[in-house]
Coordinates of C-alpha atoms and ligand atoms in Angstrom, one line a residue:
M1 CA -29.4 -19.2 18.1
S2 CA -27.5 -17.4 20.5
A3 CA -25.0 -14.9 19.9
W4 CA -21.0 -15.6 19.9
Q5 CA -18.4 -14.2 22.1
V6 CA -15.3 -12.8 20.3
H7 CA -12.1 -11.9 22.0
A8 CA -9.1 -10.4 20.5
L9 CA -6.0 -11.7 21.9
K10 CA -2.4 -9.5 21.4
Y11 CA 0.5 -11.6 20.7
A12 CA 3.0 -9.1 19.1
Q13 CA 3.5 -5.4 18.5
R14 CA 6.2 -3.5 16.2
N15 CA 6.8 0.3 17.1
S16 CA 9.7 0.8 14.8
R17 CA 7.4 1.9 11.8
T18 CA 6.1 4.9 10.2
R19 CA 2.8 6.1 8.5
A20 CA 4.6 5.3 5.2
D21 CA 4.4 1.8 6.2
S22 CA 0.4 1.9 6.5
F23 CA -0.8 4.3 4.2
I24 CA -0.2 4.7 0.4
F25 CA 0.5 8.7 -0.3
D26 CA 0.5 10.0 3.3
D27 CA 1.2 13.7 4.1
N28 CA 2.9 12.8 7.2
H29 CA 5.0 9.7 6.2
D30 CA 7.8 10.1 8.5
A31 CA 5.6 9.9 11.8
P32 CA 5.8 6.9 14.0
H33 CA 3.2 4.6 13.6
A34 CA 3.0 1.3 15.7
M35 CA 1.3 -2.0 14.7
D36 CA -0.4 -4.5 17.0
Y37 CA -0.7 -8.4 16.1
F38 CA -3.8 -10.4 17.0
I39 CA -5.5 -13.7 17.0
W40 CA -9.3 -13.9 17.7
V41 CA -11.3 -16.7 19.3
L42 CA -14.9 -17.0 18.6
R43 CA -16.8 -18.9 21.5
R44 CA -20.4 -19.8 21.9
G45 CA -21.1 -22.6 24.9
K46 CA -18.6 -25.7 23.7
E47 CA -18.2 -24.4 20.4
V48 CA -14.9 -22.6 19.6
I49 CA -13.5 -21.3 16.3
L50 CA -10.1 -19.7 16.2
V51 CA -9.3 -16.9 13.5
D52 CA -5.8 -16.9 12.4
T53 CA -2.7 -18.3 14.2
G54 CA -0.2 -15.5 14.6
Y55 CA 3.4 -16.8 14.1
D56 CA 6.1 -18.5 16.6
T57 CA 9.4 -17.8 17.6
D58 CA 11.1 -19.4 14.8
E59 CA 9.4 -17.1 12.5
A60 CA 10.1 -14.1 14.8
T61 CA 13.6 -14.8 14.7
S62 CA 13.9 -15.4 11.2
R63 CA 12.1 -12.0 10.3
D64 CA 13.5 -10.3 13.2
R65 CA 10.0 -9.6 14.6
P66 CA 9.6 -10.8 18.1
I67 CA 6.5 -11.8 19.6
L68 CA 5.4 -11.0 23.1
R69 CA 3.8 -14.4 23.5
D70 CA 3.6 -17.9 21.8
P71 CA -0.1 -18.2 20.4
R72 CA -0.4 -21.4 22.2
D73 CA 0.1 -19.3 25.5
A74 CA -2.2 -16.8 24.4
L75 CA -4.7 -19.5 24.4
A76 CA -3.6 -21.2 27.4
G77 CA -4.5 -17.9 29.3
V78 CA -8.1 -18.1 28.1
G79 CA -8.5 -21.7 28.8
L80 CA -8.0 -23.1 25.7
K81 CA -5.5 -25.8 24.3
A82 CA -4.1 -25.9 21.0
E83 CA -4.6 -29.5 20.8
D84 CA -8.4 -28.7 21.4
I85 CA -8.9 -26.4 18.4
T86 CA -10.6 -28.3 15.6
Q87 CA -12.2 -25.5 13.6
L88 CA -9.7 -22.5 12.4
I89 CA -10.4 -19.7 9.8
V90 CA -7.5 -18.6 7.8
T91 CA -8.2 -15.1 6.8
H92 CA -5.0 -15.2 4.6
L93 CA -1.7 -17.2 4.4
H94 CA 0.8 -14.3 5.2
Y95 CA 3.2 -15.2 7.9
D96 CA 1.6 -13.4 10.6
H97 CA -1.6 -14.8 10.3
A98 CA -0.9 -18.4 9.1
G99 CA 2.6 -18.8 10.8
G100 CA 1.4 -21.0 13.5
L101 CA -0.6 -23.5 11.4
H102 CA 1.5 -26.0 12.8
L103 CA 0.9 -25.6 16.3
F104 CA -2.7 -26.7 15.7
P105 CA -2.4 -30.3 14.3
N106 CA -5.9 -31.1 15.0
A107 CA -7.5 -28.0 13.2
T108 CA -9.5 -28.1 9.9
I109 CA -8.8 -24.8 8.1
H110 CA -11.2 -22.9 6.3
L111 CA -9.5 -21.1 3.5
Q112 CA -10.4 -19.2 0.0
E113 CA -9.5 -21.0 -3.1
A114 CA -8.1 -17.9 -4.5
E115 CA -5.9 -17.6 -1.4
M116 CA -4.2 -21.0 -2.0
A117 CA -4.1 -20.5 -5.7
Y118 CA -2.3 -16.9 -5.1
A119 CA 0.3 -18.1 -2.5
T120 CA 1.1 -21.5 -4.8
G121 CA 1.0 -19.7 -8.3
P122 CA 3.2 -17.6 -10.3
C123 CA 2.6 -14.4 -8.4
M124 CA 5.0 -15.8 -6.0
C125 CA 7.8 -15.7 -8.3
H126 CA 7.7 -11.7 -7.6
D127 CA 9.8 -10.9 -4.3
T128 CA 7.7 -8.0 -3.7
L129 CA 4.5 -10.2 -3.8
K130 CA 6.2 -13.1 -1.9
M131 CA 7.4 -11.0 0.9
P132 CA 4.6 -11.5 3.5
F133 CA 4.5 -15.3 2.9
T134 CA 6.6 -18.2 4.3
A135 CA 7.2 -21.4 2.0
D136 CA 6.7 -23.7 5.1
H137 CA 3.4 -21.9 6.2
V138 CA 2.2 -22.4 2.9
C139 CA 3.1 -26.0 2.6
E140 CA 1.5 -26.8 6.1
A141 CA -1.6 -25.3 4.5
V142 CA -1.0 -27.7 1.2
K143 CA -0.7 -30.6 4.0
R144 CA -4.2 -29.8 5.2
V145 CA -5.6 -30.2 1.9
Y146 CA -3.9 -33.6 1.4
Q147 CA -5.3 -34.8 5.2
G148 CA -8.7 -33.7 4.1
R149 CA -8.9 -31.1 6.6
C150 CA -9.3 -27.9 4.5
V151 CA -12.5 -26.5 3.4
F152 CA -12.5 -24.3 0.6
Y153 CA -14.9 -21.1 0.2
D154 CA -15.3 -19.2 -3.3
G155 CA -16.4 -15.9 -2.2
D156 CA -18.9 -15.8 0.6
G157 CA -19.6 -19.1 2.8
E158 CA -21.0 -20.2 6.2
V159 CA -18.4 -21.7 8.6
A160 CA -21.0 -22.2 11.5
E161 CA -24.3 -20.7 12.4
G162 CA -23.8 -17.1 12.6
V163 CA -20.3 -17.0 11.3
T164 CA -19.8 -16.2 7.6
V165 CA -16.7 -15.8 5.5
H166 CA -16.4 -13.3 2.6
C167 CA -13.5 -12.9 0.2
L168 CA -12.3 -9.3 -0.2
G169 CA -9.3 -9.8 -1.7
G170 CA -7.1 -6.6 -2.2
H171 CA -4.2 -6.9 0.2
S172 CA -3.9 -10.7 -0.7
R173 CA -5.7 -12.1 -3.6
G174 CA -8.1 -14.6 -1.4
L175 CA -8.2 -12.4 2.0
Q176 CA -11.5 -13.1 3.8
A177 CA -13.2 -11.2 6.5
V178 CA -15.3 -12.9 9.1
R179 CA -18.9 -11.9 9.9
V180 CA -20.1 -12.9 13.3
R181 CA -23.4 -12.6 15.0
T182 CA -23.0 -11.2 18.4
E183 CA -25.1 -9.7 21.2
A184 CA -24.4 -6.0 19.8
G185 CA -25.0 -7.1 16.2
W186 CA -23.0 -8.5 13.1
L187 CA -19.6 -7.8 14.0
C188 CA -17.0 -7.9 11.0
L189 CA -13.3 -9.1 11.8
A190 CA -11.8 -7.3 8.7
S191 CA -8.2 -8.8 9.5
D192 CA -5.8 -7.2 6.8
A193 CA -8.8 -6.0 4.6
S194 CA -8.2 -2.9 6.8
H195 CA -5.2 -3.1 9.1
Y196 CA -6.1 0.3 10.8
Y197 CA -9.5 2.1 11.2
E198 CA -8.0 4.9 9.1
N199 CA -7.5 2.6 6.0
M200 CA -11.4 1.7 5.8
F201 CA -12.6 5.1 7.3
E202 CA -10.6 7.4 5.3
N203 CA -10.1 5.3 2.1
K204 CA -6.2 5.2 2.5
P205 CA -4.8 2.1 0.8
F206 CA -2.2 -0.2 2.9
P207 CA 0.8 -0.4 0.9
I208 CA 1.1 -4.3 0.7
V209 CA -1.6 -4.7 -1.9
V210 CA -2.0 -7.0 -4.9
D211 CA -5.1 -5.5 -6.2
L212 CA -6.1 -1.6 -5.2
E213 CA -9.6 -2.0 -6.8
N214 CA -10.3 -4.8 -4.7
M215 CA -8.7 -3.3 -1.7
L216 CA -10.9 -0.2 -2.0
D217 CA -13.8 -2.1 -2.8
G218 CA -13.4 -3.9 0.3
F219 CA -13.4 -1.0 2.2
V220 CA -17.0 -0.2 1.3
R221 CA -17.9 -4.0 1.7
L222 CA -16.8 -4.0 5.3
H223 CA -19.3 -1.5 6.3
K224 CA -22.1 -3.5 4.6
L225 CA -21.1 -6.5 6.6
A226 CA -21.2 -5.2 10.0
S227 CA -24.4 -3.7 11.8
D228 CA -22.5 -0.8 12.8
R229 CA -19.2 1.0 12.0
S230 CA -17.9 0.4 15.3
L231 CA -18.4 -3.3 15.0
I232 CA -15.8 -3.4 12.3
I233 CA -12.4 -4.7 13.8
P234 CA -9.5 -3.8 12.0
G235 CA -6.7 -6.3 11.9
H236 CA -3.6 -4.5 13.4
D237 CA -5.0 -1.1 14.9
P238 CA -3.6 -0.4 18.5
L239 CA -6.6 1.6 18.9
V240 CA -8.7 -1.8 19.2
T241 CA -6.9 -2.1 22.7
T242 CA -8.1 1.3 24.0
L243 CA -11.8 1.3 22.6
F244 CA -12.9 -2.3 23.8
P245 CA -12.8 -3.5 27.4
R246 CA -10.0 -5.8 28.6
E247 CA -11.3 -9.3 29.9
G248 CA -9.3 -11.8 31.4
P249 CA -5.5 -11.7 31.0
D250 CA -3.6 -8.4 30.2
Y251 CA -3.3 -9.2 26.5
C252 CA -7.0 -10.1 25.9
W253 CA -10.0 -7.8 24.9
R254 CA -13.8 -8.5 24.4
L255 CA -15.3 -7.3 21.2
D256 CA -18.5 -9.0 21.1
R257 CA -20.4 -6.2 23.1
G258 CA -19.2 -3.2 21.1
P259 CA -16.7 -0.6 22.3
D260 CA -16.7 1.0 25.5
G261 CA -18.4 4.4 25.6
K262 CA -19.3 6.2 22.4
F263 CA -17.6 5.5 19.2
T264 CA -16.5 8.5 17.3
L265 CA -14.3 7.3 14.8
Ligands
ZN1 ZN1 -1.6 -9.5 5.6
ZN2 ZN1 -1.4 -8.9 9.1

C-alpha cells in the first residue's frame, strides 16, 4: 500500500510561559519557553484521518488562551471541510486536543478506553488532575459513544492500514501516540507523550503528569515506534515549524518526508 502524507496545522501559540511550565526540575526555570498548538492531517488519496481537534473561540475565551484560527478554518485552508471528516483520532481528551469535537459532527472518534475511564472517573475529583479537561468536551466524547461512533482501543490498535495507535499514558491516563507509514519511514505523532523534543530526548518529564513512570517509559517507546528519531513529532514544540518544510498556507508544515536538512537534535 502507498504511504500516507502527514501535515501539521498550527492553530495557536502561547508565549507567556517559562521552562518551569515545560520541565520538572529545570535549572533554567525562569527562562521563556513558548508553546505551539497543532492539529494533524493524514492523507492517502481520498482517505483522510484527522488527529485531534484543537479548540474553538469559546474555549479560548474561557481559558484566556486565544487561538490564531478556528480549527475548521485551518482545515479549509488545506481543502478540507469539517463536515467531511469521518475519522478522527483523539490522542487524549485535554481541552487543546478534544476541544473541537463538536465541530466535527460526522466523525467517528478513535480513543483509548483508559482515557475515557480517566476523564469520567474519580481522578476528576482532584482539581489538579481535572485542570486540562473541560466537562463539555468529555460529554461530547460520551455522546459519540451513545451514537455508535466511538472506536475504543486497549493499548495498541490499527485505525487504518499503515496507521496505528499506541497507549503510552503518563501525561494523561489513556494518551495514545499515532504511528503512520510514510515515504520517509514510520513516523510517530507523539502528541503530548512528549510536548517538546527536549522532554523525550533529554528524559525531562513535563509537569502535567498522572503517572511519571509511564511518561518516562513512553519516551523510550516513542523511539521504538518511529524509524528514526527525526520522525518522532512532539506535540507542542515550535521547533517543528523550523525543522520541517512549510507547504500550502503559512500555518501548515509537511512532516512525512522528514525534516529539511540534517537533523542534529
Ligand atoms: Zn495534554
Ligand atoms: Zn496538549
